[in-house]
PDB file of C-alpha atoms in Angstrom:
ATOM      1  CA  MET A   5     -15.932  14.185-101.366  1.00  0.00           C
ATOM      2  CA  THR A   6     -17.062  10.332-102.078  1.00  0.00           C
ATOM      3  CA  GLU A   7     -16.422   7.253-100.241  1.00  0.00           C
ATOM      4  CA  LEU A   8     -14.120   6.190-103.243  1.00  0.00           C
ATOM      5  CA  GLY A   9     -12.668  10.005-103.357  1.00  0.00           C
ATOM      6  CA  ASP A  10     -11.563   9.377 -99.806  1.00  0.00           C
ATOM      7  CA  LEU A  11     -10.265   6.189-100.322  1.00  0.00           C
ATOM      8  CA  ALA A  12      -8.234   7.466-103.530  1.00  0.00           C
ATOM      9  CA  ALA A  13      -6.988  10.451-101.489  1.00  0.00           C
ATOM     10  CA  LEU A  14      -5.833   8.101 -98.534  1.00  0.00           C
ATOM     11  CA  LEU A  15      -3.967   5.888-100.954  1.00  0.00           C
ATOM     12  CA  THR A  16      -2.061   8.702-102.809  1.00  0.00           C
ATOM     13  CA  ALA A  17      -1.029   9.952 -99.421  1.00  0.00           C
ATOM     14  CA  LEU A  18       0.684   6.786 -98.505  1.00  0.00           C
ATOM     15  CA  PRO A  19       4.379   6.432 -98.942  1.00  0.00           C
ATOM     16  CA  PRO A  20       5.507   4.369-102.095  1.00  0.00           C
ATOM     17  CA  SER A  21       5.658   0.536-101.400  1.00  0.00           C
ATOM     18  CA  VAL A  22       7.771  -0.540-104.489  1.00  0.00           C
ATOM     19  CA  GLY A  23       9.925   2.080-106.334  1.00  0.00           C
ATOM     20  CA  PRO A  24       7.589   5.166-106.812  1.00  0.00           C
ATOM     21  CA  VAL A  25       4.548   2.869-106.996  1.00  0.00           C
ATOM     22  CA  ARG A  26       1.986   2.354-104.167  1.00  0.00           C
ATOM     23  CA  LEU A  27       0.784  -0.898-104.809  1.00  0.00           C
ATOM     24  CA  VAL A  28      -2.696  -1.540-103.704  1.00  0.00           C
ATOM     25  CA  ALA A  29      -4.195  -5.362-103.810  1.00  0.00           C
ATOM     26  CA  VAL A  30      -7.939  -6.136-103.933  1.00  0.00           C
ATOM     27  CA  ASP A  31      -8.644  -9.710-102.826  1.00  0.00           C
ATOM     28  CA  GLY A  32     -11.242 -11.941-102.301  1.00  0.00           C
ATOM     29  CA  HIS A  33     -13.086 -14.977-103.543  1.00  0.00           C
ATOM     30  CA  ALA A  34     -13.721 -15.543-107.139  1.00  0.00           C
ATOM     31  CA  GLY A  35     -16.945 -13.911-108.066  1.00  0.00           C
ATOM     32  CA  SER A  36     -16.940 -11.428-104.943  1.00  0.00           C
ATOM     33  CA  GLY A  37     -16.581  -8.219-107.109  1.00  0.00           C
ATOM     34  CA  LYS A  38     -12.882  -7.425-107.410  1.00  0.00           C
ATOM     35  CA  THR A  39     -12.988  -6.455-110.894  1.00  0.00           C
ATOM     36  CA  CYS A  40     -15.655  -4.159-110.838  1.00  0.00           C
ATOM     37  CA  PHE A  41     -14.384  -2.376-107.560  1.00  0.00           C
ATOM     38  CA  ALA A  42     -11.042  -2.371-108.864  1.00  0.00           C
ATOM     39  CA  ASP A  43     -12.063  -0.645-112.010  1.00  0.00           C
ATOM     40  CA  ARG A  44     -14.261   1.881-110.127  1.00  0.00           C
ATOM     41  CA  LEU A  45     -11.280   2.942-107.625  1.00  0.00           C
ATOM     42  CA  ALA A  46      -8.790   2.952-110.630  1.00  0.00           C
ATOM     43  CA  ALA A  47     -11.325   5.689-112.004  1.00  0.00           C
ATOM     44  CA  ALA A  48     -11.394   7.407-108.789  1.00  0.00           C
ATOM     45  CA  LEU A  49      -7.593   7.487-108.689  1.00  0.00           C
ATOM     46  CA  GLY A  50      -7.480   9.145-112.218  1.00  0.00           C
ATOM     47  CA  ASP A  51      -7.433   6.018-114.245  1.00  0.00           C
ATOM     48  CA  ALA A  52      -4.762   4.251-112.258  1.00  0.00           C
ATOM     49  CA  PRO A  53      -3.290   1.138-114.046  1.00  0.00           C
ATOM     50  CA  VAL A  54      -4.739  -2.353-112.896  1.00  0.00           C
ATOM     51  CA  VAL A  55      -3.190  -5.605-113.146  1.00  0.00           C
ATOM     52  CA  HIS A  56      -5.615  -8.471-113.348  1.00  0.00           C
ATOM     53  CA  LEU A  57      -3.973 -11.646-112.019  1.00  0.00           C
ATOM     54  CA  ASP A  58      -6.136 -13.631-114.430  1.00  0.00           C
ATOM     55  CA  ASP A  59      -3.838 -12.340-116.947  1.00  0.00           C
ATOM     56  CA  LEU A  60      -0.915 -13.592-115.214  1.00  0.00           C
ATOM     57  CA  ALA A  61      -2.421 -17.221-114.073  1.00  0.00           C
ATOM     58  CA  THR A  62      -3.322 -20.270-116.460  1.00  0.00           C
ATOM     59  CA  HIS A  63      -5.387 -23.227-116.644  1.00  0.00           C
ATOM     60  CA  GLU A  64      -2.451 -25.154-115.122  1.00  0.00           C
ATOM     61  CA  GLU A  65      -1.132 -22.873-112.706  1.00  0.00           C
ATOM     62  CA  PRO A  66      -4.396 -20.840-111.310  1.00  0.00           C
ATOM     63  CA  PHE A  67      -1.988 -19.648-108.222  1.00  0.00           C
ATOM     64  CA  GLY A  68       1.209 -19.898-110.041  1.00  0.00           C
ATOM     65  CA  TRP A  69       1.636 -16.394-110.983  1.00  0.00           C
ATOM     66  CA  THR A  70       3.773 -14.905-108.400  1.00  0.00           C
ATOM     67  CA  GLY A  71       6.983 -15.398-110.248  1.00  0.00           C
ATOM     68  CA  ARG A  72       5.535 -13.621-113.465  1.00  0.00           C
ATOM     69  CA  LEU A  73       4.207 -10.585-111.376  1.00  0.00           C
ATOM     70  CA  HIS A  74       7.440 -10.307-109.598  1.00  0.00           C
ATOM     71  CA  ASP A  75       9.579 -10.443-112.886  1.00  0.00           C
ATOM     72  CA  GLN A  76       7.523  -8.583-115.302  1.00  0.00           C
ATOM     73  CA  VAL A  77       5.838  -6.240-113.036  1.00  0.00           C
ATOM     74  CA  LEU A  78       7.301  -5.707-109.343  1.00  0.00           C
ATOM     75  CA  ALA A  79      11.126  -6.016-110.338  1.00  0.00           C
ATOM     76  CA  PRO A  80      10.748  -3.255-113.008  1.00  0.00           C
ATOM     77  CA  PHE A  81       8.893  -1.063-110.498  1.00  0.00           C
ATOM     78  CA  ALA A  82      11.385  -1.351-107.949  1.00  0.00           C
ATOM     79  CA  ARG A  83      13.825  -0.128-110.428  1.00  0.00           C
ATOM     80  CA  GLY A  84      11.379   2.935-111.374  1.00  0.00           C
ATOM     81  CA  GLU A  85      10.396   1.449-114.771  1.00  0.00           C
ATOM     82  CA  ASP A  86       7.268   0.432-116.173  1.00  0.00           C
ATOM     83  CA  GLY A  87       6.297  -3.314-115.988  1.00  0.00           C
ATOM     84  CA  THR A  88       5.589  -5.505-119.123  1.00  0.00           C
ATOM     85  CA  TYR A  89       3.750  -8.570-119.075  1.00  0.00           C
ATOM     86  CA  ARG A  90       2.042 -11.045-121.540  1.00  0.00           C
ATOM     87  CA  ALA A  91      -1.733 -11.604-120.698  1.00  0.00           C
ATOM     88  CA  TYR A  92      -2.877 -15.323-120.888  1.00  0.00           C
ATOM     89  CA  ASP A  93      -5.588 -15.904-123.239  1.00  0.00           C
ATOM     90  CA  TRP A  94      -8.121 -18.285-121.608  1.00  0.00           C
ATOM     91  CA  THR A  95      -9.504 -19.529-124.672  1.00  0.00           C
ATOM     92  CA  LEU A  96      -6.405 -20.111-126.750  1.00  0.00           C
ATOM     93  CA  HIS A  97      -4.445 -21.445-123.609  1.00  0.00           C
ATOM     94  CA  ARG A  98      -1.256 -19.221-124.347  1.00  0.00           C
ATOM     95  CA  PHE A  99       0.256 -16.044-123.435  1.00  0.00           C
ATOM     96  CA  GLY A 100      -0.485 -13.078-125.822  1.00  0.00           C
ATOM     97  CA  ALA A 101       1.102  -9.867-126.816  1.00  0.00           C
ATOM     98  CA  PRO A 102       2.677  -7.879-124.390  1.00  0.00           C
ATOM     99  CA  ARG A 103       1.132  -5.197-122.288  1.00  0.00           C
ATOM    100  CA  THR A 104       2.738  -2.191-120.461  1.00  0.00           C
ATOM    101  CA  VAL A 105       1.910  -1.368-116.827  1.00  0.00           C
ATOM    102  CA  PRO A 106       3.107   2.269-115.968  1.00  0.00           C
ATOM    103  CA  ALA A 107       5.087   2.663-112.729  1.00  0.00           C
ATOM    104  CA  ALA A 108       2.251   5.275-111.866  1.00  0.00           C
ATOM    105  CA  PRO A 109       1.758   6.892-108.401  1.00  0.00           C
ATOM    106  CA  VAL A 110      -1.067   3.941-107.725  1.00  0.00           C
ATOM    107  CA  VAL A 111      -1.098   0.819-109.230  1.00  0.00           C
ATOM    108  CA  ILE A 112      -3.977  -1.767-108.418  1.00  0.00           C
ATOM    109  CA  VAL A 113      -3.494  -5.619-108.574  1.00  0.00           C
ATOM    110  CA  GLU A 114      -6.722  -7.477-108.336  1.00  0.00           C
ATOM    111  CA  GLY A 115      -7.494 -11.143-108.215  1.00  0.00           C
ATOM    112  CA  VAL A 116      -7.820 -14.173-105.859  1.00  0.00           C
ATOM    113  CA  GLY A 117      -4.708 -14.238-103.873  1.00  0.00           C
ATOM    114  CA  ALA A 118      -3.594 -10.670-104.608  1.00  0.00           C
ATOM    115  CA  GLY A 119      -2.828 -10.199-100.892  1.00  0.00           C
ATOM    116  CA  ARG A 120      -0.772 -13.267-100.680  1.00  0.00           C
ATOM    117  CA  ARG A 121       2.353 -13.698 -98.363  1.00  0.00           C
ATOM    118  CA  ALA A 122       4.552 -13.395-101.338  1.00  0.00           C
ATOM    119  CA  VAL A 123       3.216 -10.049-102.271  1.00  0.00           C
ATOM    120  CA  ARG A 124       2.170  -8.359 -99.273  1.00  0.00           C
ATOM    121  CA  PRO A 125       5.907  -6.864 -98.479  1.00  0.00           C
ATOM    122  CA  VAL A 126       5.428  -4.689-101.236  1.00  0.00           C
ATOM    123  CA  LEU A 127       1.592  -3.571-100.800  1.00  0.00           C
ATOM    124  CA  ALA A 128       0.927  -0.169 -99.591  1.00  0.00           C
ATOM    125  CA  HIS A 129      -2.622  -1.172 -98.939  1.00  0.00           C
ATOM    126  CA  LEU A 130      -4.785  -4.454 -98.941  1.00  0.00           C
ATOM    127  CA  LEU A 131      -8.448  -4.384 -99.435  1.00  0.00           C
ATOM    128  CA  TRP A 132     -10.497  -7.548 -99.147  1.00  0.00           C
ATOM    129  CA  MET A 133     -13.947  -8.073-100.740  1.00  0.00           C
ATOM    130  CA  GLU A 134     -16.320  -9.301 -98.206  1.00  0.00           C
ATOM    131  CA  LEU A 135     -18.446 -11.771 -99.707  1.00  0.00           C
ATOM    132  CA  ASP A 136     -18.691 -15.330 -98.376  1.00  0.00           C
ATOM    133  CA  ALA A 137     -17.117 -18.161-100.511  1.00  0.00           C
ATOM    134  CA  VAL A 138     -20.424 -19.843-101.535  1.00  0.00           C
ATOM    135  CA  SER A 139     -22.058 -16.691-102.490  1.00  0.00           C
ATOM    136  CA  ALA A 140     -19.220 -15.598-104.512  1.00  0.00           C
ATOM    137  CA  ASN A 141     -18.725 -18.782-106.208  1.00  0.00           C
ATOM    138  CA  GLU A 142     -22.267 -18.722-107.048  1.00  0.00           C
ATOM    139  CA  ARG A 143     -22.177 -15.346-108.574  1.00  0.00           C
ATOM    140  CA  GLY A 144     -19.040 -16.209-110.519  1.00  0.00           C
ATOM    141  CA  LEU A 145     -20.804 -19.309-111.983  1.00  0.00           C
ATOM    142  CA  LEU A 146     -23.970 -17.477-112.861  1.00  0.00           C
ATOM    143  CA  ARG A 147     -21.658 -14.825-114.642  1.00  0.00           C
ATOM    144  CA  ASP A 148     -19.718 -17.393-116.529  1.00  0.00           C
ATOM    145  CA  GLY A 149     -22.566 -19.713-117.474  1.00  0.00           C
ATOM    146  CA  PRO A 150     -22.974 -23.223-117.211  1.00  0.00           C
ATOM    147  CA  GLU A 151     -20.368 -24.063-119.961  1.00  0.00           C
ATOM    148  CA  LEU A 152     -17.596 -23.318-117.419  1.00  0.00           C
ATOM    149  CA  ALA A 153     -19.288 -25.414-114.556  1.00  0.00           C
ATOM    150  CA  SER A 154     -16.540 -28.031-114.557  1.00  0.00           C
ATOM    151  CA  PHE A 155     -13.907 -25.158-114.322  1.00  0.00           C
ATOM    152  CA  TRP A 156     -15.534 -23.736-111.720  1.00  0.00           C
ATOM    153  CA  GLN A 157     -15.605 -26.875-109.637  1.00  0.00           C
ATOM    154  CA  GLY A 158     -11.849 -27.292-110.156  1.00  0.00           C
ATOM    155  CA  TRP A 159     -11.313 -23.551-109.291  1.00  0.00           C
ATOM    156  CA  ILE A 160     -13.351 -23.808-106.077  1.00  0.00           C
ATOM    157  CA  ARG A 161     -11.241 -26.501-104.736  1.00  0.00           C
ATOM    158  CA  ALA A 162      -7.923 -24.594-105.599  1.00  0.00           C
ATOM    159  CA  GLU A 163      -9.332 -21.591-104.010  1.00  0.00           C
ATOM    160  CA  ARG A 164     -10.082 -23.370-100.832  1.00  0.00           C
ATOM    161  CA  ALA A 165      -6.688 -24.988-100.691  1.00  0.00           C
ATOM    162  CA  HIS A 166      -4.816 -21.490-101.401  1.00  0.00           C
ATOM    163  CA  PHE A 167      -6.784 -19.708 -98.727  1.00  0.00           C
ATOM    164  CA  ALA A 168      -6.391 -22.389 -96.253  1.00  0.00           C
ATOM    165  CA  ALA A 169      -2.554 -22.264 -96.625  1.00  0.00           C
ATOM    166  CA  ASP A 170      -2.262 -18.501 -97.224  1.00  0.00           C
ATOM    167  CA  PRO A 171      -5.226 -16.466 -96.124  1.00  0.00           C
ATOM    168  CA  SER A 172      -5.215 -12.583 -97.246  1.00  0.00           C
ATOM    169  CA  ARG A 173      -8.449 -11.662 -95.104  1.00  0.00           C
ATOM    170  CA  PRO A 174      -6.757 -11.393 -91.678  1.00  0.00           C
ATOM    171  CA  HIS A 175      -3.926  -8.953 -93.292  1.00  0.00           C
ATOM    172  CA  ALA A 176      -6.672  -6.485 -94.767  1.00  0.00           C
ATOM    173  CA  ASP A 177      -6.309  -2.792 -94.228  1.00  0.00           C
ATOM    174  CA  LEU A 178     -10.067  -2.277 -95.045  1.00  0.00           C
ATOM    175  CA  THR A 179     -12.808  -4.560 -96.292  1.00  0.00           C
ATOM    176  CA  VAL A 180     -15.396  -3.695 -99.105  1.00  0.00           C
ATOM    177  CA  ASP A 181     -18.729  -5.184 -99.059  1.00  0.00           C
ATOM    178  CA  GLY A 182     -18.850  -7.514-102.088  1.00  0.00           C
ATOM    179  CA  ILE A 183     -22.571  -6.640-102.663  1.00  0.00           C
ATOM    180  CA  THR A 184     -22.796  -3.007-102.569  1.00  0.00           C
ATOM    181  CA  GLY A 185     -19.119  -1.960-103.019  1.00  0.00           C
ATOM    182  CA  ARG A 186     -19.398   0.235 -99.810  1.00  0.00           C
ATOM    183  CA  ILE A 187     -16.061   0.413 -97.807  1.00  0.00           C
ATOM    184  CA  LEU A 188     -16.355  -1.330 -94.220  1.00  0.00           C
ATOM    185  CA  ARG A 189     -14.607   0.011 -91.422  1.00  0.00           C
ATOM    186  CA  GLY A 190     -12.507  -2.382 -89.834  1.00  0.00           C
ATOM    187  CA  THR A 191     -12.193  -6.088 -90.756  1.00  0.00           C
ATOM    188  CA  HIS A 192     -14.915  -7.861 -88.898  1.00  0.00           C
ATOM    189  CA  GLY A 193     -12.938  -8.589 -85.702  1.00  0.00           C
ATOM    190  CA  GLU A 194      -9.984  -9.702 -87.695  1.00  0.00           C
ATOM    191  CA  PRO A 195      -7.099  -7.119 -86.965  1.00  0.00           C
ATOM    192  CA  SER A 196      -4.732  -6.104 -89.728  1.00  0.00           C
ATOM    193  CA  GLN A 197      -1.504  -8.322 -89.007  1.00  0.00           C
ATOM    194  CA  ARG A 198       0.682  -7.360 -91.978  1.00  0.00           C
ATOM    195  CA  SER A 199       3.619  -9.586 -92.279  1.00  0.00           C
TER     196      SER A 199
END
């Protein structure tokens, strides 16, 4: 079995954490590889649904998505129902058409702050993408291009403030190398302290 296959087997063997769903978070700095890893993990899980927190955040509220995640996804899951949310269009600055998230055996939520305090009680597992903030942010800026440089400067300040007030990394069950995508054993001296 592959490393991702082993992780998929571990996750599917966990007890459900919200209704029938095992909710798995992939957190880390912007540009750390969360989306790519979440997509690979979803494929290893047989095309598990992925909720991208960029779809719930907005320009005005980069970390103000908690209520939308709860009301549109987590509360329906708790009732054994599919979630439905409207994805934010970062070009048009508005929410678009509804999207359905099946209440599948495993659902991945990925994005900066996915392992935040308000979400941790309903997580079955928290993965942290291990890449320092400077390298991750440089990668993200390179990916998005110079036209988004001013957005990135504001984002970096918001991200720093978020993680200073509500860190996810110390609560991670596993870390993933943000360069190679390989699963790292342990959390680099920071034991899991789920709360």
